[in-house]
Coordinates of C-alpha atoms (C1' of nucleotides) in Angstrom, one line a residue:
Chain A
M1 CA 186.7 63.7 28.0
S2 CA 189.8 65.7 28.5
T3 CA 193.3 64.2 27.8
N4 CA 193.8 64.3 31.6
A5 CA 190.6 62.3 32.2
E6 CA 191.4 59.8 29.5
L7 CA 194.9 59.2 30.7
S8 CA 193.7 59.0 34.3
H9 CA 191.3 56.3 33.3
I10 CA 194.0 54.4 31.4
F11 CA 196.4 54.4 34.4
N12 CA 193.5 53.4 36.7
E13 CA 192.6 50.4 34.5
M14 CA 196.3 49.5 34.2
S15 CA 196.6 49.4 37.9
K16 CA 193.4 47.2 38.1
V17 CA 194.8 44.7 35.5
L18 CA 198.2 44.7 37.3
Q19 CA 196.3 43.7 40.4
L20 CA 194.6 40.9 38.6
I21 CA 197.8 39.4 37.2
G22 CA 199.5 39.7 40.6
A23 CA 202.1 42.3 39.7
N24 CA 204.3 44.1 42.2
P25 CA 202.0 45.9 44.7
F26 CA 204.2 49.0 44.5
R27 CA 204.0 49.1 40.8
I28 CA 200.2 48.8 41.1
N29 CA 200.2 51.6 43.5
A30 CA 202.4 53.8 41.3
H31 CA 199.9 53.5 38.5
A32 CA 197.0 54.3 40.7
N33 CA 198.9 57.3 42.0
V34 CA 199.6 58.6 38.5
A35 CA 195.9 58.3 37.8
R36 CA 195.1 60.4 40.8
I37 CA 197.6 63.0 39.9
L38 CA 196.2 63.3 36.4
K39 CA 192.7 63.6 37.6
D40 CA 193.5 66.4 39.9
M41 CA 195.6 68.3 37.5
I42 CA 194.4 71.7 36.1
V43 CA 197.0 72.0 33.4
D44 CA 196.3 70.0 30.2
V45 CA 198.9 67.3 30.4
A46 CA 199.2 67.4 26.6
E47 CA 200.9 70.8 27.0
L48 CA 203.7 69.2 29.0
A49 CA 204.2 66.3 26.7
D50 CA 206.8 68.0 24.5
D51 CA 209.4 67.3 27.1
P52 CA 209.6 64.3 29.5
A53 CA 211.4 66.4 32.1
K54 CA 208.3 68.6 32.5
L55 CA 206.3 65.4 33.4
T56 CA 208.9 63.8 35.6
A57 CA 209.2 67.1 37.5
I58 CA 205.7 66.2 38.9
D59 CA 206.0 64.3 42.1
G60 CA 204.9 60.7 41.5
I61 CA 205.4 60.7 37.8
G62 CA 208.6 58.9 36.7
A63 CA 210.3 58.1 33.5
G64 CA 208.0 55.1 32.8
S65 CA 204.7 57.0 33.2
A66 CA 206.1 60.1 31.3
K67 CA 206.8 57.8 28.4
K68 CA 203.3 56.5 28.4
I69 CA 201.8 59.9 28.6
I70 CA 203.8 61.2 25.7
E71 CA 202.9 58.1 23.7
F72 CA 199.3 58.8 24.3
V73 CA 199.5 62.4 23.4
Q74 CA 201.3 61.6 20.1
T75 CA 199.5 58.5 19.0
G76 CA 196.2 58.4 21.0
K77 CA 197.2 55.0 22.4
V78 CA 199.3 53.4 25.1
K79 CA 200.7 50.1 23.8
E80 CA 201.4 48.6 27.2
Y81 CA 197.8 49.4 28.3
E82 CA 196.4 47.6 25.2
E83 CA 198.7 44.7 25.9
L84 CA 197.6 44.5 29.5
L85 CA 193.9 44.6 28.5
D86 CA 194.5 41.9 25.9
S87 CA 196.1 39.7 28.6
I88 CA 192.8 39.3 30.5
P89 CA 189.1 39.0 29.5
R90 CA 187.8 42.5 29.5
G91 CA 184.8 41.7 31.5
L92 CA 186.9 40.8 34.5
L93 CA 187.3 44.5 35.5
D94 CA 183.6 44.7 35.9
V95 CA 183.6 41.7 38.1
M96 CA 186.3 43.2 40.2
A97 CA 184.2 46.4 40.7
I98 CA 181.7 44.3 42.8
P99 CA 182.1 45.1 46.5
G100 CA 183.8 42.3 48.2
L101 CA 185.4 40.9 45.1
G102 CA 189.1 41.7 45.0
P103 CA 191.8 40.7 42.6
K104 CA 192.7 37.4 44.2
T105 CA 189.1 36.1 44.2
V106 CA 188.4 37.3 40.7
K107 CA 191.6 35.7 39.4
L108 CA 190.6 32.4 41.2
M109 CA 187.1 32.4 39.7
W110 CA 188.5 33.2 36.3
E111 CA 191.2 30.4 36.3
K112 CA 189.2 27.7 38.1
A113 CA 185.6 28.4 37.2
G114 CA 185.8 30.2 33.8
I115 CA 184.3 33.4 35.0
T116 CA 185.2 36.2 32.5
S117 CA 182.4 38.7 32.9
L118 CA 179.4 39.8 35.0
A119 CA 177.2 37.6 32.7
T120 CA 179.2 34.4 33.3
L121 CA 179.4 35.2 37.0
K122 CA 175.6 35.4 37.2
K123 CA 175.3 32.1 35.3
K124 CA 177.7 30.2 37.6
L125 CA 176.4 31.6 40.9
N126 CA 173.7 29.0 41.2
S127 CA 175.7 26.2 39.7
G128 CA 177.3 25.1 43.0
Q129 CA 180.7 25.2 41.3
L130 CA 181.9 28.3 43.1
E131 CA 181.5 26.9 46.6
K132 CA 184.0 24.2 45.7
L133 CA 186.8 26.7 45.1
P134 CA 189.4 27.2 47.9
R135 CA 188.4 29.7 50.5
M136 CA 184.9 30.0 49.0
G137 CA 181.9 28.9 50.9
A138 CA 178.1 29.2 50.9
K139 CA 178.3 32.5 52.7
T140 CA 180.8 34.1 50.3
V141 CA 178.6 33.1 47.4
A142 CA 175.5 34.5 49.1
N143 CA 177.4 37.8 49.7
I144 CA 178.4 37.9 46.0
K145 CA 174.8 37.5 45.0
E146 CA 173.7 40.3 47.3
S147 CA 176.5 42.6 46.2
L148 CA 175.7 41.9 42.6
A149 CA 172.0 42.8 43.1
F150 CA 173.0 45.9 45.0
A151 CA 175.6 47.0 42.3
A152 CA 172.9 46.7 39.7
K153 CA 170.8 49.4 41.2
A154 CA 173.5 51.3 43.1
S155 CA 173.8 54.9 42.0
Q156 CA 176.9 57.1 42.0
R157 CA 178.6 58.7 45.0
T158 CA 176.4 60.8 47.2
R159 CA 176.4 64.5 46.8
L160 CA 177.8 66.6 49.7
G161 CA 174.6 68.3 50.5
E162 CA 172.7 65.0 50.9
A163 CA 175.5 63.2 52.8
M164 CA 175.9 66.1 55.2
I165 CA 172.2 66.1 56.2
L166 CA 172.3 62.3 56.6
A167 CA 175.5 62.4 58.7
E168 CA 174.2 65.1 60.9
A169 CA 171.0 63.1 61.6
I170 CA 173.1 60.0 62.4
V171 CA 175.3 62.0 64.7
E172 CA 172.3 63.4 66.5
F173 CA 170.8 59.9 66.9
L174 CA 174.0 58.4 68.3
T175 CA 174.6 61.3 70.6
M176 CA 171.3 60.3 72.4
V177 CA 172.5 56.7 73.1
K178 CA 173.3 56.0 76.7
G179 CA 177.0 56.4 77.4
A180 CA 177.8 58.3 74.2
N181 CA 180.3 61.1 74.7
R182 CA 181.7 62.6 71.5
V183 CA 180.1 61.7 68.2
E184 CA 181.2 63.3 65.0
Y185 CA 181.7 62.5 61.3
A186 CA 185.1 62.2 59.7
G187 CA 186.2 61.0 56.2
S188 CA 185.7 62.7 52.9
L189 CA 182.6 64.5 54.4
R190 CA 184.8 66.3 57.0
R191 CA 187.2 67.2 54.2
G192 CA 184.2 68.7 52.3
L193 CA 184.5 66.7 49.0
D194 CA 181.8 67.4 46.5
T195 CA 180.7 63.8 46.6
I196 CA 181.0 61.2 49.3
G197 CA 181.6 57.4 48.9
D198 CA 180.6 56.5 52.4
I199 CA 180.0 58.2 55.7
D200 CA 182.5 57.7 58.6
I201 CA 181.2 58.3 62.1
L202 CA 183.5 58.4 65.2
A203 CA 182.3 58.0 68.7
T204 CA 183.7 57.9 72.2
T205 CA 181.5 56.3 74.8
T206 CA 181.5 54.6 78.2
N207 CA 179.3 51.9 76.7
P208 CA 180.7 50.6 73.3
A209 CA 178.3 47.8 73.0
A210 CA 175.3 50.1 73.4
I211 CA 176.3 52.5 70.7
S212 CA 177.3 49.8 68.3
T213 CA 174.0 48.0 68.8
A214 CA 172.0 51.2 68.4
F215 CA 174.0 52.1 65.2
R216 CA 173.3 48.7 63.6
A217 CA 169.6 48.9 64.4
M218 CA 169.0 52.6 63.6
P219 CA 166.2 53.6 61.3
G220 CA 166.9 53.2 57.6
V221 CA 169.5 50.4 57.9
Q222 CA 169.0 47.9 55.2
K223 CA 171.9 45.6 55.8
V224 CA 174.6 45.2 58.4
L225 CA 177.9 44.7 56.5
A226 CA 180.2 44.3 59.5
A227 CA 179.7 44.1 63.2
G228 CA 183.0 44.1 65.2
E229 CA 183.9 45.5 68.6
T230 CA 185.2 48.8 67.4
K231 CA 184.0 48.9 63.8
S232 CA 180.5 48.5 62.4
S233 CA 179.3 49.0 58.9
V234 CA 175.8 49.3 57.6
R235 CA 174.2 50.0 54.3
L236 CA 171.1 52.3 54.4
E237 CA 168.0 51.9 52.3
S238 CA 169.2 54.9 50.2
G239 CA 172.3 52.8 49.3
V240 CA 174.7 54.9 51.3
Q241 CA 177.3 53.0 53.4
V242 CA 177.9 54.2 56.9
D243 CA 180.8 53.1 59.1
L244 CA 181.0 53.6 62.9
R245 CA 184.3 53.5 64.8
V246 CA 184.2 53.3 68.5
I247 CA 187.2 55.2 69.8
D248 CA 189.0 55.5 73.1
E249 CA 188.9 59.0 74.5
Q250 CA 192.7 59.0 74.8
S251 CA 193.3 58.3 71.1
F252 CA 190.5 60.5 69.7
G253 CA 192.8 62.9 67.9
A254 CA 194.7 60.1 66.2
A255 CA 191.5 58.5 65.1
R256 CA 190.1 61.8 63.8
M257 CA 193.2 62.3 61.7
Y258 CA 193.3 58.7 60.5
F259 CA 189.7 58.5 59.5
T260 CA 189.6 62.0 58.1
G261 CA 192.3 61.3 55.6
S262 CA 192.9 61.7 52.8
K263 CA 194.5 58.4 52.3
Q264 CA 197.4 60.1 50.5
H265 CA 197.8 62.7 53.3
N266 CA 197.9 59.9 55.8
V267 CA 200.5 58.0 53.9
V268 CA 202.8 61.0 53.8
L269 CA 202.3 61.6 57.5
R270 CA 203.2 58.0 58.3
E271 CA 206.3 58.2 56.1
R272 CA 207.3 61.4 58.0
A273 CA 206.7 59.6 61.3
I274 CA 209.0 56.7 60.3
K275 CA 211.8 59.2 59.3
K276 CA 211.5 60.6 62.8
G277 CA 211.8 57.1 64.4
L278 CA 208.1 57.1 65.1
R279 CA 205.1 55.2 63.8
L280 CA 201.6 56.6 63.3
N281 CA 198.3 54.7 63.3
E282 CA 194.7 55.4 64.3
Y283 CA 195.6 54.9 68.0
G284 CA 198.4 57.4 68.2
L285 CA 201.9 58.4 67.3
F286 CA 204.2 55.9 69.0
P287 CA 208.0 55.5 69.4
D288 CA 209.2 52.9 66.9
D289 CA 210.5 50.1 69.2
G290 CA 211.3 47.7 66.5
E291 CA 209.6 44.6 65.1
H292 CA 206.8 43.1 67.1
D293 CA 203.9 40.8 66.4
E294 CA 201.5 43.2 68.1
P295 CA 201.0 46.9 67.3
P296 CA 202.3 49.3 70.0
Q297 CA 198.9 50.2 71.5
K298 CA 198.3 46.5 72.3
R299 CA 201.6 46.2 74.1
G300 CA 200.9 49.2 76.4
V301 CA 203.5 51.5 74.7
K302 CA 202.9 55.0 75.7
P303 CA 202.2 57.3 72.7
V304 CA 204.2 60.4 72.0
A305 CA 200.8 62.1 71.1
A306 CA 197.3 60.8 70.5
K307 CA 194.6 62.8 72.2
T308 CA 194.4 65.7 69.8
E309 CA 195.2 66.3 66.1
Q310 CA 197.2 69.4 67.1
A311 CA 199.5 67.4 69.3
I312 CA 200.2 64.8 66.7
Y313 CA 201.0 67.4 63.9
A314 CA 203.2 69.2 66.4
A315 CA 205.1 66.1 67.3
L316 CA 205.8 65.6 63.6
D317 CA 207.1 69.2 63.4
L318 CA 204.1 70.1 61.3
V319 CA 201.4 72.7 61.8
W320 CA 197.8 71.6 62.1
V321 CA 196.0 72.1 58.8
P322 CA 192.2 72.2 58.3
P323 CA 190.6 68.9 57.1
E324 CA 189.6 70.5 53.8
V325 CA 193.2 70.8 52.6
R326 CA 194.5 67.4 53.6
E327 CA 195.0 66.1 50.1
D328 CA 198.8 66.0 49.8
R329 CA 198.6 69.1 47.7
G330 CA 201.2 71.1 49.5
E331 CA 199.5 71.4 52.9
L332 CA 202.4 69.6 54.7
D333 CA 204.9 72.3 53.6
V334 CA 203.2 75.3 55.2
R335 CA 204.8 77.0 58.2
E336 CA 201.6 78.3 59.7
T337 CA 198.0 77.2 59.6
P338 CA 196.3 78.9 56.7
K339 CA 193.5 81.3 57.7
L340 CA 190.9 79.9 55.3
I341 CA 187.5 81.5 54.7
E342 CA 184.7 80.7 57.2
L343 CA 180.9 80.8 57.0
D344 CA 180.8 83.9 59.2
D345 CA 183.1 85.8 56.9
I346 CA 180.4 86.0 54.2
K347 CA 178.5 89.3 54.3
A348 CA 176.8 89.5 50.9
E349 CA 174.8 87.3 48.6
L350 CA 175.2 88.3 45.0
H351 CA 173.3 85.7 43.1
A352 CA 169.6 85.1 44.0
H353 CA 166.3 84.7 42.2
T354 CA 162.8 86.0 42.9
I355 CA 159.3 85.1 41.6
A356 CA 160.1 87.4 38.7
S357 CA 161.9 84.5 37.1
D358 CA 162.1 81.0 38.6
G359 CA 162.6 81.8 42.3
K360 CA 160.0 81.4 45.0
M361 CA 160.7 84.6 47.0
T362 CA 159.5 88.1 46.5
I363 CA 162.1 90.9 46.5
D364 CA 161.0 91.7 50.1
E365 CA 161.3 88.0 51.2
L366 CA 164.7 87.7 49.6
A367 CA 165.9 90.9 51.3
H368 CA 164.6 89.9 54.7
E369 CA 166.2 86.4 54.5
A370 CA 169.6 88.0 53.5
K371 CA 169.2 90.5 56.4
A372 CA 168.4 87.6 58.8
R373 CA 171.6 85.9 57.7
G374 CA 173.6 89.0 58.8
F375 CA 174.4 90.2 55.3
H376 CA 175.0 93.9 54.4
T377 CA 174.1 93.4 50.7
V378 CA 172.0 91.2 48.6
A379 CA 171.7 91.3 44.8
V380 CA 168.5 90.4 42.9
T381 CA 169.7 88.5 39.8
D382 CA 166.9 87.0 37.9
H383 CA 167.3 85.1 34.7
S384 CA 167.7 86.8 31.3
R385 CA 165.3 86.5 28.4
S386 CA 166.9 83.5 26.7
S387 CA 166.3 81.3 29.8
I388 CA 162.7 80.6 28.7
Q389 CA 162.4 77.6 30.9
A390 CA 163.3 79.8 33.9
N391 CA 160.8 82.6 32.9
G392 CA 163.7 84.9 32.0
L393 CA 163.0 88.6 31.9
S394 CA 162.5 90.5 28.6
P395 CA 164.3 93.9 28.6
K396 CA 161.0 95.6 29.3
R397 CA 160.3 93.3 32.3
L398 CA 163.9 93.7 33.6
R399 CA 163.5 97.6 33.6
E400 CA 160.3 97.2 35.6
H401 CA 162.1 94.8 37.9
I402 CA 165.0 97.2 38.4
D403 CA 162.4 99.9 39.5
A404 CA 160.9 97.5 41.9
V405 CA 164.3 96.7 43.4
R406 CA 165.1 100.4 43.8
E407 CA 161.8 101.0 45.5
A408 CA 162.4 98.1 47.9
N409 CA 165.9 99.3 48.6
E410 CA 164.5 102.7 49.6
R411 CA 161.9 101.1 51.9
I412 CA 163.7 98.2 53.6
K413 CA 166.4 99.3 56.1
G414 CA 169.4 97.5 57.3
I415 CA 170.5 95.9 54.1
T416 CA 171.4 97.1 50.6
I417 CA 169.4 95.5 47.8
L418 CA 171.2 95.7 44.4
A419 CA 169.6 95.4 41.0
G420 CA 171.3 92.7 39.0
S421 CA 170.8 89.9 36.5
E422 CA 172.1 86.5 35.8
V423 CA 172.7 87.0 32.2
D424 CA 172.9 84.0 29.8
I425 CA 176.2 83.7 27.9
H426 CA 175.3 82.6 24.4
A427 CA 177.4 79.8 22.8
D428 CA 179.6 82.4 21.0
G429 CA 180.2 84.5 24.2
R430 CA 177.7 87.3 23.5
L431 CA 175.5 88.3 26.4
D432 CA 171.7 88.1 26.5
Y433 CA 171.1 91.9 27.0
D434 CA 172.6 94.8 25.2
D435 CA 175.3 96.9 26.9
K436 CA 173.0 99.9 27.5
L437 CA 170.7 97.7 29.7
L438 CA 173.5 95.9 31.4
A439 CA 175.0 99.3 32.4
E440 CA 171.8 100.1 34.3
L441 CA 172.4 97.1 36.6
D442 CA 174.5 97.2 39.8
V443 CA 175.6 93.6 39.4
V444 CA 176.0 91.4 36.4
I445 CA 176.5 87.7 36.8
A446 CA 177.2 86.1 33.4
S447 CA 176.5 82.3 33.3
P448 CA 176.4 79.6 30.7
H449 CA 173.0 77.7 30.6
S450 CA 172.8 76.3 27.1
A451 CA 175.2 74.7 24.7
L452 CA 176.9 72.9 27.5
R453 CA 178.4 70.2 25.3
Q454 CA 180.5 72.4 23.1
D455 CA 184.1 71.5 22.8
A456 CA 186.8 72.8 25.0
K457 CA 188.2 75.4 22.6
A458 CA 184.8 76.9 21.9
A459 CA 183.9 76.9 25.6
T460 CA 187.1 78.7 26.5
R461 CA 186.6 81.3 23.8
R462 CA 183.0 81.8 25.0
L463 CA 183.8 82.2 28.7
V464 CA 186.9 84.3 28.1
T465 CA 184.7 86.6 26.0
A466 CA 182.2 86.9 28.9
L467 CA 184.9 87.4 31.5
S468 CA 186.4 90.2 29.4
H469 CA 183.2 92.1 28.9
P470 CA 183.6 95.4 30.8
L471 CA 180.1 95.3 32.4
V472 CA 180.4 91.7 33.8
H473 CA 181.3 91.4 37.5
V474 CA 181.1 87.6 38.0
L475 CA 181.3 84.5 35.9
G476 CA 178.5 82.4 37.3
H477 CA 178.8 78.5 37.6
P478 CA 181.6 78.6 35.0
T479 CA 181.4 75.0 33.7
G480 CA 177.6 74.4 34.1
R481 CA 178.2 71.0 35.5
L482 CA 175.5 69.2 37.5
I483 CA 177.1 66.6 39.8
N484 CA 176.1 63.0 38.8
K485 CA 174.0 64.4 36.0
R486 CA 175.8 66.6 33.5
E487 CA 179.5 67.0 32.9
G488 CA 179.3 70.6 31.7
L489 CA 182.0 72.5 29.8
H490 CA 185.7 71.7 29.9
P491 CA 187.2 75.1 29.4
D492 CA 191.0 75.8 29.8
L493 CA 190.9 77.0 33.4
N494 CA 194.2 78.8 33.2
A495 CA 192.8 80.9 30.3
L496 CA 189.7 81.8 32.3
I497 CA 191.9 82.7 35.3
Q498 CA 194.1 84.9 33.2
A499 CA 191.1 86.7 31.7
A500 CA 189.6 87.1 35.2
L501 CA 192.8 88.7 36.4
E502 CA 193.2 90.9 33.5
H503 CA 189.6 92.3 33.6
D504 CA 189.2 92.2 37.4
T505 CA 186.3 89.8 37.1
A506 CA 185.4 87.3 39.8
L507 CA 184.9 83.6 39.3
E508 CA 181.9 82.1 41.1
I509 CA 181.8 79.1 43.4
N510 CA 178.1 78.3 43.1
A511 CA 177.3 76.8 46.5
N512 CA 174.3 74.8 45.4
Y513 CA 175.5 71.2 46.2
Q514 CA 174.3 70.0 42.8
R515 CA 176.7 72.4 41.2
L516 CA 179.7 73.3 43.4
D517 CA 181.1 75.0 40.3
L518 CA 183.9 76.1 40.3
R519 CA 185.1 72.9 41.9
D520 CA 187.9 72.6 44.5
I521 CA 190.9 72.1 42.2
H522 CA 189.7 75.0 40.0
V523 CA 189.4 77.3 43.1
K524 CA 193.0 76.3 44.1
A525 CA 194.3 77.3 40.7
A526 CA 192.4 80.6 40.8
V527 CA 193.5 81.4 44.3
D528 CA 197.1 80.6 43.5
A529 CA 197.0 83.0 40.6
G530 CA 195.4 85.7 42.7
A531 CA 192.0 85.8 41.0
L532 CA 188.9 87.0 42.8
I533 CA 186.3 84.5 43.9
A534 CA 182.6 84.9 44.6
I535 CA 180.7 82.4 46.7
N536 CA 177.0 82.6 45.9
T537 CA 174.1 80.3 46.8
D538 CA 172.0 81.0 43.7
A539 CA 169.1 81.0 46.1
H540 CA 165.6 80.3 44.7
T541 CA 164.0 79.8 48.2
P542 CA 164.9 81.0 51.7
D543 CA 166.2 77.6 52.6
N544 CA 168.7 77.7 49.8
F545 CA 170.8 80.2 51.8
D546 CA 171.8 77.1 53.7
F547 CA 173.8 76.0 50.7
L548 CA 176.4 78.5 51.6
R549 CA 178.3 76.1 53.8
Y550 CA 178.9 73.8 50.9
G551 CA 180.4 76.7 49.0
I552 CA 182.5 77.5 51.9
V553 CA 184.1 74.0 52.3
T554 CA 184.7 74.0 48.5
A555 CA 186.4 77.3 48.8
R556 CA 188.5 76.1 51.7
R557 CA 189.5 73.0 49.7
G558 CA 190.8 75.6 47.2
W559 CA 192.7 77.5 50.0
L560 CA 190.6 80.6 49.7
T561 CA 191.1 83.4 52.3
P562 CA 188.5 86.1 53.0
K563 CA 190.7 88.7 51.3
Q564 CA 190.2 87.1 47.9
C565 CA 186.4 86.6 48.3
I566 CA 184.3 89.5 47.2
N567 CA 181.4 88.3 49.4
A568 CA 183.6 88.7 52.5
W569 CA 184.4 92.3 51.8
T570 CA 183.1 95.2 53.7
K571 CA 180.1 97.0 52.2
Q572 CA 182.2 99.9 51.1
K573 CA 184.9 97.8 49.4
L574 CA 182.4 95.6 47.6
H575 CA 180.2 98.4 46.4
S576 CA 183.2 100.5 45.1
W577 CA 184.5 97.4 43.3
L578 CA 181.0 96.9 41.7
R579 CA 180.8 100.6 40.7
A580 CA 184.2 100.5 39.1
K581 CA 182.7 98.5 36.3
R582 CA 180.1 101.1 35.6
Chain B
dG1 C1' 206.9 52.1 39.1
dC2 C1' 209.0 55.9 42.1
dC3 C1' 212.4 57.9 44.9
dG4 C1' 217.0 59.7 47.4
dT5 C1' 220.1 66.5 52.7
dT6 C1' 222.1 58.6 54.8
dT7 C1' 220.6 55.5 49.2
dT8 C1' 220.9 55.2 41.7
dC9 C1' 219.5 49.9 44.8
dG10 C1' 216.5 48.6 48.0
dG11 C1' 213.2 50.0 50.1
dC12 C1' 208.1 51.5 49.8
dC13 C1' 201.8 52.7 55.7
dC14 C1' 198.5 50.4 58.9
dG15 C1' 194.7 47.9 61.2
dA16 C1' 189.6 45.8 61.5
dC17 C1' 186.5 42.4 60.1
dT18 C1' 184.8 38.3 57.5
dG19 C1' 184.7 33.7 56.1
dT20 C1' 186.9 29.8 55.9
dT21 C1' 190.0 28.1 58.3
dT22 C1' 192.3 25.7 62.7
dT23 C1' 196.2 30.2 62.0
dC24 C1' 195.1 33.3 58.2
dA25 C1' 194.2 35.3 53.4
dG26 C1' 191.5 38.6 51.3
dT27 C1' 189.2 42.9 51.2
dC28 C1' 188.4 47.4 52.6
dG29 C1' 189.3 52.0 53.9

DNA sequence: GCCGTTTTCGGCCCGACTGTTTTCAGTCG
């Protein structure tokens, strides 16, 4: 784990313990906020720890947090963290992770029923003791049992590519319900995060009861978690939670904004509203008319804006920004809506496999699929010899393959087929073919496939070496991570970006939803530095071309514009860039 | 704990649903 990740974990746990002991909510929030900042940071925080001013210059990190960060970098420990942990039984944090069990309940169960861990909780659940506690009844205990059973088999967050398919099916299902008007997904899915905690669906309808009932009874629902007039929650058999919000047509824009988030983006928006004498909630942007028991929409107050997102941003003197950048990472400071890359901008696929290695397509099938997608160029980039498991090509087989690609390119009209390779980067940075052979290829994608647990320094050296190789065009899936399965490498991203800039090499966003590598914050850093980005699907089958949209949203989360994306270039520009390395 | 183009002190975002209660605390997003 990197220093940033370790410190993020520490601040997160501190915020959890502070909740348990009933500390000031704003202090709790400040710790959680620092954890978030550290998690999203590209720079190794250890490099800033020589001067507290460098740390406090970061919005959200104050003197207190800076001191703790420096202490950790110097000693490997944070005294206050250890003291906080010692102040409670360690197992309590596990108990608090159970859905439905918050700090107040856990504290109560600890002090009044001696529950200190998941093990003691399980023991006491059937004792009848818990029901006797204040505000605890049979139903609550039953819910805890159910949550506990679910938590035991619950997996991680759902990957974007799986959540998206699921959400689209639900949207389609609900659209068919009588009275349904607009149905769409919001939340982290609309923002295009690489993994999704739960799926948020918004609907406008002339018949709220019908759509809510249909939602709670739809195929695949395992348990109804909440069933209100405007909000329903279900858990699917796959373990994914889905929330439905029934929205009034007049406040659809406010609801979209609110339920799209991010939470931090929303907090900043609401703070801006207050400074303007307004207040923002999921029903609209209202004039602040002082203290009342009821919120403005219930008192018939006319909103300043509510129907569209655009109107609300405008009323706050902000420009509308795409959902993918709503992370409080500078998007509220822009003067005009950024022209981020879109699916239709992509005109070339530069990383794809055929039956020569581990793909399922022939060269012809690959070419026809790429042509059908409207591309001017496709590169055949099968695995190199060291990728035994993927049937990587020996130099002899690669030369034959190059000939086959050249022949297909002559024969098939309407698309340019390039001969390439996805070359393994060895642990020391050497490539899997000699330079003479590499020079015969039109496109070289260099990717790490093995030694994916090497330390950060070695990984950085390895990838910088590959990026600096004069015959390499693109660094493929730079970290080698597999979401929810494998962490991959932790190279110094800034070093990679500098090498990419210096040698005019592109960094890949691998659009396969299991990879999405580079990830969003890496893309943002690369884009800010002016590096070139490739978005490739790494297609092994025709269907895999559909992964492109996941790469696009990841790119958009990193503020990528078409100009900086080599796959969006014209044929002439792309080919001349490729040839410049030959 | 963090922050300040009104502030170095005094603020800090908002609402739905559940379960256990007779009016609301706790949890969640």
